[in-house]
PDB file of C-alpha atoms in Angstrom:
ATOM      1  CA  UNK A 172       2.372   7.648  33.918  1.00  0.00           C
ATOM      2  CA  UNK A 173       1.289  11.291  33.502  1.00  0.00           C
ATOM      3  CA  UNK A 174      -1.960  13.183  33.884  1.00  0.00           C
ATOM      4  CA  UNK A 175      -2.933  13.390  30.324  1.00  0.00           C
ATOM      5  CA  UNK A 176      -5.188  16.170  28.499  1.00  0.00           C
ATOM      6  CA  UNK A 177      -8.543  13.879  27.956  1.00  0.00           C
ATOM      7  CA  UNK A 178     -11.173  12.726  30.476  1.00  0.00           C
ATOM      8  CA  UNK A 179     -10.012  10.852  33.353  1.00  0.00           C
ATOM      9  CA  UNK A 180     -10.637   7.136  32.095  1.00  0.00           C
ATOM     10  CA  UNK A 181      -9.910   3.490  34.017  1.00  0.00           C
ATOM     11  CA  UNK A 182      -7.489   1.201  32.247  1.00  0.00           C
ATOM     12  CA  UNK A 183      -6.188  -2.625  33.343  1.00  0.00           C
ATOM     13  CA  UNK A 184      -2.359  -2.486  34.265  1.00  0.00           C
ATOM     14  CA  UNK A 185      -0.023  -5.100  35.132  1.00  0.00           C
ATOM     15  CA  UNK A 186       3.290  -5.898  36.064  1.00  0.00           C
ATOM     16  CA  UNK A 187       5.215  -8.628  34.217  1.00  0.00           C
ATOM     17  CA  UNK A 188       8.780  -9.392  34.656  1.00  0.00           C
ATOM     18  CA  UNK A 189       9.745  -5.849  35.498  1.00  0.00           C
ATOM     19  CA  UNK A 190       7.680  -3.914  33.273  1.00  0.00           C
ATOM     20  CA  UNK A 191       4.112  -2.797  33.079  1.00  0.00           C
ATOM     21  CA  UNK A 192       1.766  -3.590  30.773  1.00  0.00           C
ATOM     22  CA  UNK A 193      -1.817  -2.150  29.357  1.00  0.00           C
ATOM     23  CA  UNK A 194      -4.924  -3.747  28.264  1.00  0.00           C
ATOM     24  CA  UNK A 195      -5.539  -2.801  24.888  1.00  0.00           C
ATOM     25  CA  UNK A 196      -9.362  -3.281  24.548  1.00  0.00           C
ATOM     26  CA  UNK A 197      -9.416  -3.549  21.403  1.00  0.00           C
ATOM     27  CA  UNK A 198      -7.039  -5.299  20.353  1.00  0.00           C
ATOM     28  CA  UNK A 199      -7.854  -7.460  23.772  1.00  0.00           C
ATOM     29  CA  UNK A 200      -4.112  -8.232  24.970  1.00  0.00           C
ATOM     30  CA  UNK A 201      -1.646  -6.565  27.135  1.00  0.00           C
ATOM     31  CA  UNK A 202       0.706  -4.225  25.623  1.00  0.00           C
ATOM     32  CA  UNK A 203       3.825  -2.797  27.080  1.00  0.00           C
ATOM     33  CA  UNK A 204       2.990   0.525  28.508  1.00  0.00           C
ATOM     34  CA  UNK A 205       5.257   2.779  26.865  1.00  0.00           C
ATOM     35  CA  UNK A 206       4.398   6.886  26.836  1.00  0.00           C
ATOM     36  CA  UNK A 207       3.056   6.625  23.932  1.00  0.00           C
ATOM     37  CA  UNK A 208       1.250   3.443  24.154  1.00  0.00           C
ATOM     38  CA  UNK A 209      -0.097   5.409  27.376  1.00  0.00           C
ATOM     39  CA  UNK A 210      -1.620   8.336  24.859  1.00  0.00           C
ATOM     40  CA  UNK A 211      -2.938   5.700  22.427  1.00  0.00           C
ATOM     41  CA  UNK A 212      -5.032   4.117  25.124  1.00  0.00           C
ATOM     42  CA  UNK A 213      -6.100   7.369  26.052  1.00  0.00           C
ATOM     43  CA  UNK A 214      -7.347   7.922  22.610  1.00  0.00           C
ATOM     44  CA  UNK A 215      -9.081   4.895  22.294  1.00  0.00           C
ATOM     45  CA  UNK A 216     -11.429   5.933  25.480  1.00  0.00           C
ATOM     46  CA  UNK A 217     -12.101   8.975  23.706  1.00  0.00           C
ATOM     47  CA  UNK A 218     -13.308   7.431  20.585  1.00  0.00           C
ATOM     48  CA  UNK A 219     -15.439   4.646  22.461  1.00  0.00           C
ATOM     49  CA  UNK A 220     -16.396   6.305  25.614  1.00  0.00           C
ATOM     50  CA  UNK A 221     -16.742  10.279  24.547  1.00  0.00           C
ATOM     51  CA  UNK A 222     -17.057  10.406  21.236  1.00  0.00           C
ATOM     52  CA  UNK A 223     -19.458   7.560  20.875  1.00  0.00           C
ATOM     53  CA  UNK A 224     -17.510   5.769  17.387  1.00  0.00           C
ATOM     54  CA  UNK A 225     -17.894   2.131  17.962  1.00  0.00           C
ATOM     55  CA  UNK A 226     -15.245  -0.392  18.368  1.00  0.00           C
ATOM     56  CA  UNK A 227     -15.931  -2.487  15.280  1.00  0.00           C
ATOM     57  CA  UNK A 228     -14.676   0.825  13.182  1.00  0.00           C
ATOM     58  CA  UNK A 229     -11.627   1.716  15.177  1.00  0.00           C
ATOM     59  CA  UNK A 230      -8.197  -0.256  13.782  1.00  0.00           C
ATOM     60  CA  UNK A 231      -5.312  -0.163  16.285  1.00  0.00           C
ATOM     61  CA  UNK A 232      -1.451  -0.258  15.104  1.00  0.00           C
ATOM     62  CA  UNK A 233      -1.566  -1.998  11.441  1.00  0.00           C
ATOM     63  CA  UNK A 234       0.598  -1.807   8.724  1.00  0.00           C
ATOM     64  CA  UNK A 235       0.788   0.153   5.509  1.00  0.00           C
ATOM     65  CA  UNK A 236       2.728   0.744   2.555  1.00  0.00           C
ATOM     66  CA  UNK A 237       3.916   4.406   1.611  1.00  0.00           C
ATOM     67  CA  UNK A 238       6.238   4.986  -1.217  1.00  0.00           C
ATOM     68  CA  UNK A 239       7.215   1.718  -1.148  1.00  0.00           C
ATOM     69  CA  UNK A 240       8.287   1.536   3.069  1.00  0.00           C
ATOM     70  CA  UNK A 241       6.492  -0.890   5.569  1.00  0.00           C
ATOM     71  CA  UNK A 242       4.932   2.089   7.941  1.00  0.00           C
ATOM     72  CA  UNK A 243       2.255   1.772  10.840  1.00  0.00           C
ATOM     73  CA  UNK A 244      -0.450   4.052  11.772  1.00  0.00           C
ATOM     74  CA  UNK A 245      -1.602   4.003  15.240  1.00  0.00           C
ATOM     75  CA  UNK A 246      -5.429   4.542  14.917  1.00  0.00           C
ATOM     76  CA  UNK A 247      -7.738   4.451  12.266  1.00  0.00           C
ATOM     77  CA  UNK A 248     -11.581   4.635  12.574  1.00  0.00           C
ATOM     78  CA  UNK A 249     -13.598   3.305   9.566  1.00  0.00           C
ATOM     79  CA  UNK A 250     -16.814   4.530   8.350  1.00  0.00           C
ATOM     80  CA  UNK A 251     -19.344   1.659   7.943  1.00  0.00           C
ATOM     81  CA  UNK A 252     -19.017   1.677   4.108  1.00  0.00           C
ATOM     82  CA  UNK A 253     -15.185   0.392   4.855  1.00  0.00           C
ATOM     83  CA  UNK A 254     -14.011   4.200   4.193  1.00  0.00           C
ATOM     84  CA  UNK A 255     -11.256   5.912   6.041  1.00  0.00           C
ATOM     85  CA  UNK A 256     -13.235   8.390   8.551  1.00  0.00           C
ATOM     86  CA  UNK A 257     -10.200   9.258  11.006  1.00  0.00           C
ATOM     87  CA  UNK A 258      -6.431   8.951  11.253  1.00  0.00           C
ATOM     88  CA  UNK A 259      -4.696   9.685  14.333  1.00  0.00           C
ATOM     89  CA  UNK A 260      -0.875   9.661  14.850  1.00  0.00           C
ATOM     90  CA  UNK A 261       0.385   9.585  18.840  1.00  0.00           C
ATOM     91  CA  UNK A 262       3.174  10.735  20.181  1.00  0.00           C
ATOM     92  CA  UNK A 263       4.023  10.369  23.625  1.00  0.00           C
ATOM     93  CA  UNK A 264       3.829  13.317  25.967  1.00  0.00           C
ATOM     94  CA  UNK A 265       7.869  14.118  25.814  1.00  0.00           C
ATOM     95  CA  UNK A 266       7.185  14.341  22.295  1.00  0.00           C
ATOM     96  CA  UNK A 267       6.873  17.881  20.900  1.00  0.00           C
ATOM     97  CA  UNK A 268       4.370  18.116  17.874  1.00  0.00           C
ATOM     98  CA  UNK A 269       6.379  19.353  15.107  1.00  0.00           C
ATOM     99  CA  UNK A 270       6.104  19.996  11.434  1.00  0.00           C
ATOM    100  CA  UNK A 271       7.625  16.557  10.722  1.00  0.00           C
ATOM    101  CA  UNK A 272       4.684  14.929  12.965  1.00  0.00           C
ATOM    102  CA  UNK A 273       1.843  16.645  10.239  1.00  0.00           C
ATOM    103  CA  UNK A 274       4.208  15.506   7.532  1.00  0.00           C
ATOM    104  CA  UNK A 275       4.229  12.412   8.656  1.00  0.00           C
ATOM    105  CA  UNK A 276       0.499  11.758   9.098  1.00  0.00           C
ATOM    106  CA  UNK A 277      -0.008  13.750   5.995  1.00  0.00           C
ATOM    107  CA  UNK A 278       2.037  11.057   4.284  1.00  0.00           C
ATOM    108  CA  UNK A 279      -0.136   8.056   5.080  1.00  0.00           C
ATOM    109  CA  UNK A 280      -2.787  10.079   4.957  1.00  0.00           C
ATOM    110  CA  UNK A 281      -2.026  10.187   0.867  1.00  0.00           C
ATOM    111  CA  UNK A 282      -2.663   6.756   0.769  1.00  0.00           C
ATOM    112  CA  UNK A 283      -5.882   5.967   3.075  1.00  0.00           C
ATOM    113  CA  UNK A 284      -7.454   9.279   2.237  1.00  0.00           C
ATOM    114  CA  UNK A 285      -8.748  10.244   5.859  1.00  0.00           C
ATOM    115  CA  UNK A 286     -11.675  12.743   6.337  1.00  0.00           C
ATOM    116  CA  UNK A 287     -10.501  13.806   9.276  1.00  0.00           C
ATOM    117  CA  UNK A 288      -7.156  13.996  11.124  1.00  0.00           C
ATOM    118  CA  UNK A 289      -5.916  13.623  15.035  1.00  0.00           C
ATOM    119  CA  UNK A 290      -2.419  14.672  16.222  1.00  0.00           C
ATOM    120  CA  UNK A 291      -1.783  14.128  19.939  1.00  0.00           C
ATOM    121  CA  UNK A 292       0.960  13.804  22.419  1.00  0.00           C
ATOM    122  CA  UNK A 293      -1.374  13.116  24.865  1.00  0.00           C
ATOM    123  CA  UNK A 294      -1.267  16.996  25.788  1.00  0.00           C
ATOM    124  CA  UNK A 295      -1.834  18.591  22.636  1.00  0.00           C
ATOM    125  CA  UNK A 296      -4.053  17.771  20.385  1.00  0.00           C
ATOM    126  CA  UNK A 297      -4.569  19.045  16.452  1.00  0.00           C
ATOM    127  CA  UNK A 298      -7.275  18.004  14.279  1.00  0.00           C
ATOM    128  CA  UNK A 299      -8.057  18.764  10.354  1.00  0.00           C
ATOM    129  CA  UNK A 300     -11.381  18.529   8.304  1.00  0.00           C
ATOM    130  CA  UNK A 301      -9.369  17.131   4.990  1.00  0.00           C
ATOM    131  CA  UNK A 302     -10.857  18.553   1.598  1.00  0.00           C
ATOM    132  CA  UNK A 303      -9.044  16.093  -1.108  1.00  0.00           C
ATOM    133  CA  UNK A 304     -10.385  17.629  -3.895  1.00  0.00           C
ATOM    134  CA  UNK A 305      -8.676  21.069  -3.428  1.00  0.00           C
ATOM    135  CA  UNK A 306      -5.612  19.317  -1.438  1.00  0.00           C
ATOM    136  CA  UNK A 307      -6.805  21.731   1.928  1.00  0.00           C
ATOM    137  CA  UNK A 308      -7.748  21.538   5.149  1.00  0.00           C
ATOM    138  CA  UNK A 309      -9.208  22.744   8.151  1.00  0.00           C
ATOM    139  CA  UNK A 310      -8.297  22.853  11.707  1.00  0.00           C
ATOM    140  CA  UNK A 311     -11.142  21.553  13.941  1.00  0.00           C
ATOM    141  CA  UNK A 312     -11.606  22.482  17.603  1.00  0.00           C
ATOM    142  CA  UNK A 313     -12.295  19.141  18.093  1.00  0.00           C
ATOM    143  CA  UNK A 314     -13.268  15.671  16.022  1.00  0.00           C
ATOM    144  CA  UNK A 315     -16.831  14.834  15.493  1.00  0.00           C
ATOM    145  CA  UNK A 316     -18.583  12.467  17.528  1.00  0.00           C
ATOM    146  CA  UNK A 317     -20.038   9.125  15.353  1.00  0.00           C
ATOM    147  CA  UNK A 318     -23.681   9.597  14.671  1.00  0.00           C
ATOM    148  CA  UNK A 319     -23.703   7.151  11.327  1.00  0.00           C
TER     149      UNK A 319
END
């Protein structure tokens, strides 16, 4: 896999019946290493190991409902009052972050109500400060690390 924008981080990786796999920390299994899995694993270091949010708050690949369609957001970190703190949407790194990528997170975003926001392909990376209220937001050089 590809040299990815985000501190160089140590990951488990096996191969099974002619593919490789991942271990997903968090979610403590294997996973098939797919580019974008690759990113989301990535991301995950971040969170833990850079930006200090702990593991009990970060939700990895679950299901939601938006306008009535099954969808699935990749991360989400919780604040500890069960809040929505963070939603990030990967993409692998082939992936060019488009105007349908921000509608897209901005969708599932209307129903979990997010502070923040995370865009990545693993190379580029967009965040937004999210002001409900007035329906704006902010670009962010970067997210904030935990310090709840």
């Amino acid at each position: 896999m590809q040299d990815l924008n985000f501190p160089p981080y140590s990951f488990r990786i096996k191969n099974s019946q002619n593919r490789q796999y991942i271990f997903d920390g968090l979610r403590k299994k294997f996973v098939v290493l797919q580019p974008e899995e690759w990113v989301r694993q990535h991301v995950l270091r971040y969170l833990v190991f850079t930006k200090n949010y702990p593991k009990s708050l970060i939700n990895v690949e679950k299901q939601l409902t938006v306008n009535n369609l099954k969808k699935r957001y990749d991360v989400v970190v919780f604040n500890p009052d069960g809040s929505i703190l963070l939603l990030i949407e990967c993409k692998g790194p082939d992936v060019k972050i488009t105007q349908d990528t921000f509608d897209q997170i901005a969708r599932y975003n209307y129903e979990l109500k997010a502070e923040y926001l995370m865009v990545t392909n693993g190379l580029d990376h967009y965040y937004c400060k999210m002001d409900h209220e007035n329906e704006k937001y902010t670009f962010l050089k970067d997210i904030p690390e935990f310090s709840r």
